[in-house]
PDB file of C-alpha atoms in Angstrom:
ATOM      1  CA  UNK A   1      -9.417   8.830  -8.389  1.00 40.00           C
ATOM      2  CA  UNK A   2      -9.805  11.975 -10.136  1.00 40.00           C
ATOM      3  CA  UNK A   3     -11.487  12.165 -13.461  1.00 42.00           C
ATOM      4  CA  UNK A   4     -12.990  14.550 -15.575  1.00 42.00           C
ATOM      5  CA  UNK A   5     -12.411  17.813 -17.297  1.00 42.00           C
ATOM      6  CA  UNK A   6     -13.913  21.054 -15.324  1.00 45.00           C
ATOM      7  CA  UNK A   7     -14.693  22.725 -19.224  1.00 46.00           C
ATOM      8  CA  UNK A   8     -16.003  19.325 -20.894  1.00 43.00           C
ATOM      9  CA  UNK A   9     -19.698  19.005 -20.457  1.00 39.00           C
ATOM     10  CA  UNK A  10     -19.498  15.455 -21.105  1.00 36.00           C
ATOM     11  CA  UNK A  11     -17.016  15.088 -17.885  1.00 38.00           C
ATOM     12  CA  UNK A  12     -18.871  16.514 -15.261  1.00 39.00           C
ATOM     13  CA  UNK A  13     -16.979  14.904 -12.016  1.00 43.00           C
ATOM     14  CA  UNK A  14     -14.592  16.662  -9.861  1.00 42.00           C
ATOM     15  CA  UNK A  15     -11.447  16.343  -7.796  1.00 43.00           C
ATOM     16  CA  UNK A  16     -12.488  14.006  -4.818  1.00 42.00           C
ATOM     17  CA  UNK A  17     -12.140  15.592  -1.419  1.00 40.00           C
ATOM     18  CA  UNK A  18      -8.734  15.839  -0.334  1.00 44.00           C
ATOM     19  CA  UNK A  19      -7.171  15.994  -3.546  1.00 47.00           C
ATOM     20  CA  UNK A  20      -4.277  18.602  -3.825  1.00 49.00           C
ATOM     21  CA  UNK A  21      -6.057  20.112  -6.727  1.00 49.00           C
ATOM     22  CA  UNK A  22      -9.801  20.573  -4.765  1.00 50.00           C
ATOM     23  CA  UNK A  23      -8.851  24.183  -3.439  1.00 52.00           C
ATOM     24  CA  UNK A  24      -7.315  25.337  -6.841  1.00 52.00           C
ATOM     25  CA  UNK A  25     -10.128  24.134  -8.388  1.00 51.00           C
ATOM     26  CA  UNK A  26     -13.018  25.873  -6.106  1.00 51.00           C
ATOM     27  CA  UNK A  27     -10.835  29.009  -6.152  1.00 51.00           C
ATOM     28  CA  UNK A  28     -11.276  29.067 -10.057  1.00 53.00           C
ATOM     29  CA  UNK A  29     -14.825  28.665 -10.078  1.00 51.00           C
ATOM     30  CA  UNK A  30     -15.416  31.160  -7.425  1.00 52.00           C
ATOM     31  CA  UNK A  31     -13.461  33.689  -9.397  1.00 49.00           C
ATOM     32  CA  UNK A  32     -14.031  32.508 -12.934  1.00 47.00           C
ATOM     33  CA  UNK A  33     -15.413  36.328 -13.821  1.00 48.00           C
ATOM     34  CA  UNK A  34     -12.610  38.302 -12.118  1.00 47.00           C
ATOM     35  CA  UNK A  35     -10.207  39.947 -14.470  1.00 47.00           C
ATOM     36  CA  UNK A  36      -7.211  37.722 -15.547  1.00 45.00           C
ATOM     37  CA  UNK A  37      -8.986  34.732 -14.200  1.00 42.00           C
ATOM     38  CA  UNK A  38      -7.759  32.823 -17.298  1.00 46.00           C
ATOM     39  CA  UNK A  39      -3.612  33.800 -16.218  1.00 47.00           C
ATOM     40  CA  UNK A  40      -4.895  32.868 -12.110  1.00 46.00           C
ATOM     41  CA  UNK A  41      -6.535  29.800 -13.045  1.00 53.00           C
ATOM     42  CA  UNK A  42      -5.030  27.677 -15.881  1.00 55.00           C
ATOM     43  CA  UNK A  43      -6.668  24.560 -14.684  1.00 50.00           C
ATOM     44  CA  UNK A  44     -10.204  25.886 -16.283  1.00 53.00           C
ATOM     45  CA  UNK A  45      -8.035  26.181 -19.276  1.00 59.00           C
ATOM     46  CA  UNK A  46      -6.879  22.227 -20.278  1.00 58.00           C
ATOM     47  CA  UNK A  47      -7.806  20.343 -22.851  1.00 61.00           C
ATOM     48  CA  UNK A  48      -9.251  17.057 -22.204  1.00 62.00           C
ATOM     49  CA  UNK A  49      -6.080  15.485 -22.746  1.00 66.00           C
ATOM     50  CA  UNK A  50      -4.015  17.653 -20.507  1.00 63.00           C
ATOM     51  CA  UNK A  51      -6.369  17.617 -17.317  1.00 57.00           C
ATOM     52  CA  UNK A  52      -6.354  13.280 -17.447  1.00 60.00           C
ATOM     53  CA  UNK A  53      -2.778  13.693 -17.416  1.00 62.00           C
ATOM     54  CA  UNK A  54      -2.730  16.379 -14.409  1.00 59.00           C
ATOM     55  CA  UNK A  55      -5.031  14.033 -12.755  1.00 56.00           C
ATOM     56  CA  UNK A  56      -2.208  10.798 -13.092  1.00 57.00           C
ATOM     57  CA  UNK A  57       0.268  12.975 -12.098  1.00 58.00           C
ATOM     58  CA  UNK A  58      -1.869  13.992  -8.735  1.00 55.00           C
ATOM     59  CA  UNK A  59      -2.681  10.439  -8.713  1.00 52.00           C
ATOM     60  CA  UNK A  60       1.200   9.648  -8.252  1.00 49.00           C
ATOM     61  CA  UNK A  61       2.324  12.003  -6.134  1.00 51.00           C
ATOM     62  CA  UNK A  62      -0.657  10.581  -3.716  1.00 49.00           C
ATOM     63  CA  UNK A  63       0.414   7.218  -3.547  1.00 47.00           C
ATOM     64  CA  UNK A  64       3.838   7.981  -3.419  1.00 49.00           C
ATOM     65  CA  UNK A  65       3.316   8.720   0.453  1.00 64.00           C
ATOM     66  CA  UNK A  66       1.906   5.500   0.643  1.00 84.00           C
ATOM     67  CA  UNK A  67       4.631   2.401   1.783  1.00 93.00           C
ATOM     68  CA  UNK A  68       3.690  -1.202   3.448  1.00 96.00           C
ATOM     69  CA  UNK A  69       5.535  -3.301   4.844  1.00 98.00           C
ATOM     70  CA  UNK A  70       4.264  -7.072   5.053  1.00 98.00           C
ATOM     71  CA  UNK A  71       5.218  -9.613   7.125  1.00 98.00           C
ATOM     72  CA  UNK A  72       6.294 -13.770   6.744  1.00 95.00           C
ATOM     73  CA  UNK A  73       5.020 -14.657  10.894  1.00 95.00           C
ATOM     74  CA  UNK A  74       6.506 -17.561  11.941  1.00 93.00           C
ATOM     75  CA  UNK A  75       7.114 -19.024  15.758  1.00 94.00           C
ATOM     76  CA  UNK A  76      10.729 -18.434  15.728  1.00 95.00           C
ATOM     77  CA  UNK A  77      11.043 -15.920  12.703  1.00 95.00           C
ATOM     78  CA  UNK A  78       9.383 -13.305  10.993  1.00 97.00           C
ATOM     79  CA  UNK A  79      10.089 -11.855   7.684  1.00 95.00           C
ATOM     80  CA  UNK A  80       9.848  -8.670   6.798  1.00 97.00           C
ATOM     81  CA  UNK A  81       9.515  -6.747   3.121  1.00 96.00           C
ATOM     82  CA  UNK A  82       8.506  -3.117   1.869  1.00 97.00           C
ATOM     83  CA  UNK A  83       6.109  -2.279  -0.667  1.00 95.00           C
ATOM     84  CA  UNK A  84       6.272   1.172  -2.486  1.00 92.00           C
ATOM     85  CA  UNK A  85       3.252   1.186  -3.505  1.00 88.00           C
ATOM     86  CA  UNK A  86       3.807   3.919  -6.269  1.00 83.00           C
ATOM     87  CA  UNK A  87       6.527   2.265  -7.649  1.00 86.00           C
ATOM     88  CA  UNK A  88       5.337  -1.305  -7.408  1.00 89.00           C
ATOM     89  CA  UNK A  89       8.652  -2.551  -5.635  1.00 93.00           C
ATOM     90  CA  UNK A  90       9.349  -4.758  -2.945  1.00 94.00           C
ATOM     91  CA  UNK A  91      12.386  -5.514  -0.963  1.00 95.00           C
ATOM     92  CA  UNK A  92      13.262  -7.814   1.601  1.00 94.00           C
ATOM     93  CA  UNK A  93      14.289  -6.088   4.723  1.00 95.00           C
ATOM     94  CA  UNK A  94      15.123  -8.974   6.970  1.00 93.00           C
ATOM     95  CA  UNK A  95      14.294 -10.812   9.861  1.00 94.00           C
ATOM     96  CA  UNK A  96      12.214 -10.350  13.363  1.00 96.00           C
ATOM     97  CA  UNK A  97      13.686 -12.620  15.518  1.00 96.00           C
ATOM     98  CA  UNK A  98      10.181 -14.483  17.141  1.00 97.00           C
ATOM     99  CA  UNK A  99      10.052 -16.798  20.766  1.00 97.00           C
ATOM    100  CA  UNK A 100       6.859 -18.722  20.132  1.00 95.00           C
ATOM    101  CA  UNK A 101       5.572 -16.096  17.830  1.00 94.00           C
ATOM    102  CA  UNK A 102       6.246 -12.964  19.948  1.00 96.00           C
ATOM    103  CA  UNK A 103       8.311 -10.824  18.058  1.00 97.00           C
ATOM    104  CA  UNK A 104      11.382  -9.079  18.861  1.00 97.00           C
ATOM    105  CA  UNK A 105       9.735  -5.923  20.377  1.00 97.00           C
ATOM    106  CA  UNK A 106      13.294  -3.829  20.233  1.00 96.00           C
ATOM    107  CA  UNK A 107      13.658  -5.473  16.721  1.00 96.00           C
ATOM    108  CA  UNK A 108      10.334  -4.914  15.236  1.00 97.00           C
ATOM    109  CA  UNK A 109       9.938  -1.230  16.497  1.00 96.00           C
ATOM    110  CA  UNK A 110      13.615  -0.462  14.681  1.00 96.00           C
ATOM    111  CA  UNK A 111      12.036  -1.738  11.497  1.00 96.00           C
ATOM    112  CA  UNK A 112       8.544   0.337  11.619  1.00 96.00           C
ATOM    113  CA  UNK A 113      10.237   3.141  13.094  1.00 94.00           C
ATOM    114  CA  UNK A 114      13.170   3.305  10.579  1.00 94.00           C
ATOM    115  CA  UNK A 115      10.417   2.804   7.567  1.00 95.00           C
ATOM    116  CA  UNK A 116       7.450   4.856   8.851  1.00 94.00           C
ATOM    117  CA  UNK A 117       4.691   2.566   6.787  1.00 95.00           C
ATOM    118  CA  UNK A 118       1.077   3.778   5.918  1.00 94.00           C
ATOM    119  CA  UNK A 119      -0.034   0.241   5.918  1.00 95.00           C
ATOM    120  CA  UNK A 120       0.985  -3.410   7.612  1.00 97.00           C
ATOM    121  CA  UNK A 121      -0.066  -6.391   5.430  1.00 97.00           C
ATOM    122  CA  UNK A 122       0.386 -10.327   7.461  1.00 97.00           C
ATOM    123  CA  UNK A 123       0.395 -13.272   5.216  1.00 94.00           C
ATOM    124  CA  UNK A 124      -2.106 -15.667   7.052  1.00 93.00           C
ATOM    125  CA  UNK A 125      -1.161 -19.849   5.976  1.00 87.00           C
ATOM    126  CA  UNK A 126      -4.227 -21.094   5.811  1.00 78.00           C
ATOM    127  CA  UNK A 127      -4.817 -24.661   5.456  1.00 75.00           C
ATOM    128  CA  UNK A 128      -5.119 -25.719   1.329  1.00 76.00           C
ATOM    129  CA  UNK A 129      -8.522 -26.019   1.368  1.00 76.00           C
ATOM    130  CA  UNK A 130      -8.909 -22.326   2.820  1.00 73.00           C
ATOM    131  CA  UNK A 131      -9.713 -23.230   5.966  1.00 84.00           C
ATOM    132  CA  UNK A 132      -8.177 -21.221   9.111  1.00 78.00           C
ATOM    133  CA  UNK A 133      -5.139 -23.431  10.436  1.00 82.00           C
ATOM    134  CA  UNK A 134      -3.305 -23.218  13.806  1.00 91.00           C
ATOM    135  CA  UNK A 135      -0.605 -20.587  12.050  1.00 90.00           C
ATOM    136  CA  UNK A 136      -2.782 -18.437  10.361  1.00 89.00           C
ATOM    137  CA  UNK A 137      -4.858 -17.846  13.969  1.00 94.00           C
ATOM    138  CA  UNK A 138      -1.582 -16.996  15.415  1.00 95.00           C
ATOM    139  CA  UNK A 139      -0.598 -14.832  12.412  1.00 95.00           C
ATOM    140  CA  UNK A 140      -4.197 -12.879  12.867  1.00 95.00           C
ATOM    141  CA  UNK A 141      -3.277 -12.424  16.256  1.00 97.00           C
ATOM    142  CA  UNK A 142       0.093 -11.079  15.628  1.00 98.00           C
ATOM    143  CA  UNK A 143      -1.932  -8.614  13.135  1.00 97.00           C
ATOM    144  CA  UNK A 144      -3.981  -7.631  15.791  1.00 97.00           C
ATOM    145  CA  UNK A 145      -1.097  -6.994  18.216  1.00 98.00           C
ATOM    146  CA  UNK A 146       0.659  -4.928  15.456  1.00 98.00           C
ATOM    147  CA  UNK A 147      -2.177  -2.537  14.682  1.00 97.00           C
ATOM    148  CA  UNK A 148      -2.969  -1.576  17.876  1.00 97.00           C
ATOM    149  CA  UNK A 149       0.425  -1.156  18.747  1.00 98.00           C
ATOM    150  CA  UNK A 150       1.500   1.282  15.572  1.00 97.00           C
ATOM    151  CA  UNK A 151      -1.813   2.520  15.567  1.00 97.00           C
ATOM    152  CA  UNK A 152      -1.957   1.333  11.490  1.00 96.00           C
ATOM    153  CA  UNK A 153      -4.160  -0.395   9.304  1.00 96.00           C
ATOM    154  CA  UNK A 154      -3.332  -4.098   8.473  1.00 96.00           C
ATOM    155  CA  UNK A 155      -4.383  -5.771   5.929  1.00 95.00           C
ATOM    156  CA  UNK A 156      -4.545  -9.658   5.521  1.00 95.00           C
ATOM    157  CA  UNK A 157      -3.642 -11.839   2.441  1.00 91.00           C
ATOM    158  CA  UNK A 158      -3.990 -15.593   1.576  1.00 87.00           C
ATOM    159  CA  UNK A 159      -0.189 -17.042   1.446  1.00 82.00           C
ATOM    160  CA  UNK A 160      -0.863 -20.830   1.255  1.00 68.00           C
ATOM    161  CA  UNK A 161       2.159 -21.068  -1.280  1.00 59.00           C
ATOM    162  CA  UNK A 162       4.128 -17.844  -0.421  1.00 53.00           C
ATOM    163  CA  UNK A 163       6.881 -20.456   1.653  1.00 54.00           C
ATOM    164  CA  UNK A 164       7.058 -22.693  -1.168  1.00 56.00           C
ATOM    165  CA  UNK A 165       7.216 -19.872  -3.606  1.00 54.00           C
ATOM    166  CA  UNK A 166      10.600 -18.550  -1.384  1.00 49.00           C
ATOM    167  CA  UNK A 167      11.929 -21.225  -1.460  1.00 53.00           C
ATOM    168  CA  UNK A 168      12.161 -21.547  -5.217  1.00 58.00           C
ATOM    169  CA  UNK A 169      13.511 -18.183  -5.669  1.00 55.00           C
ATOM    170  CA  UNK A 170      16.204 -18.913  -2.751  1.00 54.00           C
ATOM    171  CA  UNK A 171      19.411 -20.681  -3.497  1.00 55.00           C
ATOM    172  CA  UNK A 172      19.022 -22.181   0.172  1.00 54.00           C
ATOM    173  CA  UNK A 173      17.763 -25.264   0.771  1.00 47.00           C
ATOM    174  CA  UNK A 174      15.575 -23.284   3.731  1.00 49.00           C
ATOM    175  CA  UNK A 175      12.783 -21.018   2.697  1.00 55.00           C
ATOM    176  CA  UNK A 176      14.051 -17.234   2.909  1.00 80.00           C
ATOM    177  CA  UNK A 177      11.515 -15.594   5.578  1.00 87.00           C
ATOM    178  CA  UNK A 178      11.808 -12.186   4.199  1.00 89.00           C
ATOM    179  CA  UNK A 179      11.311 -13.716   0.801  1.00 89.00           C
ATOM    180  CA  UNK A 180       8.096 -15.336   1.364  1.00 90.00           C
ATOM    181  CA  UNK A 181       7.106 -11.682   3.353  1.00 93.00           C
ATOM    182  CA  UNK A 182       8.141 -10.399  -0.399  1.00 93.00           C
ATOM    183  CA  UNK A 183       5.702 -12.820  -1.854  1.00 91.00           C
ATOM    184  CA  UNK A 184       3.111 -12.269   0.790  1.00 94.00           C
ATOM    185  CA  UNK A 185       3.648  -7.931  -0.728  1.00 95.00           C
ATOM    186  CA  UNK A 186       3.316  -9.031  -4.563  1.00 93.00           C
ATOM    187  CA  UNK A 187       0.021 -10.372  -3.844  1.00 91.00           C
ATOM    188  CA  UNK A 188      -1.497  -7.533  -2.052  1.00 93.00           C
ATOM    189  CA  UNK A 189       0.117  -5.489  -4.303  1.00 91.00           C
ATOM    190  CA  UNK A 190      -1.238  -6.877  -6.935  1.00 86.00           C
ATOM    191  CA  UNK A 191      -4.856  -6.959  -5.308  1.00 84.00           C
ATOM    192  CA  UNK A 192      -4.905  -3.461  -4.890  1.00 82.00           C
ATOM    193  CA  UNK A 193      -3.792  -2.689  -8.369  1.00 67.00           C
ATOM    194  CA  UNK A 194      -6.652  -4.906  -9.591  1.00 65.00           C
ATOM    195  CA  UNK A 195      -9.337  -3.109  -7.086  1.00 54.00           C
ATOM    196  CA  UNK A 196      -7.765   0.211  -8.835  1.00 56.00           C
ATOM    197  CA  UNK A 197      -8.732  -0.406 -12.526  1.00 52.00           C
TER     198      UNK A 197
END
């Protein structure tokens, strides 16, 4: 995360590497003496206030590209949501139709495909006591399979009540599958919000 103001002594960090702002910013110190630096380079120029909010803004605009989509596995069905991970909403986008936990392939590719995630995030069902159970083994392997066949990262999350949970906010008497992969989204979501402040 950015922080700092390039003119406050007290602030002395600068824009990470990679940040949109990094060449602006070098270009303005390199040239700092030239003539009508000042009009070239306004970012030397903010106030404390106005460089943490340039910095929230970059902040946005770099999360914006980022979008998960988590999934509910299951041996016959597997749930799918998206995360936007800038605006902190999640959808449910359906269902992966599964024979003995081996996904769809046609089905599963539409989905990534159509959706273009930076991130894939598998709800593992462990056993109460946080032990691994026979599902969450198979859901790990299913992980596995999907990152090295997108080529993504995938991250794992605990969702011991993420069935129950979908089934409370269904009006079916059957847990939703792409509900509980919503679930299984709020809580990374929410993990990687936490890890942020």
């Amino acid at each position: 995360m950015l922080d700092g103001h390039p003119n406050n002594s007290k602030m002395n960090s600068k824009p990470i590497l990679g940040s949109p702002v990094l060449p602006i910013y070098k270009f303005c110190l390199t040239n700092h003496t030239n003539q009508g630096f000042n009009r070239l380079c306004p970012i030397l120029e903010l106030t404390s206030t106005e460089w943490d909010l340039l910095v929230a803004q970059l902040d946005l605009t770099m999360s914006v590209r980022r979008l998960a989509l988590s999934f509910d596995f299951g041996k016959k069905h597997i749930g799918v949501a998206s995360i936007e991970v800038s605006s902190r909403t999640i959808n449910p986008k359906g269902i992966v139709k599964a024979n003995n936990g081996r996904p769809n392939l046609p089905q599963l590719d539409f989905i990534v495909q159509t959706w273009k995630p930076t991130d894939l995030v598998v709800g593992l069902p462990l056993h109460m006591d946080a032990r691994p159970s026979t599902m969450s083994r198979a859901a790990q392997k299913f992980g596995t399979f999907l990152e090295k066949r997108f080529d993504l990262p995938v991250h794992y999350v605990d969702e011991r009540l993420s069935s129950d949970e979908a089934a409370r906010r269904s009006e079916e008497d059957e847990p939703d599958h792409a509900l509980a992969a919503v679930v299984i989204g709020e809580s990374w979501l929410h993990e990687i919000v936490r890890v942020r402040r």
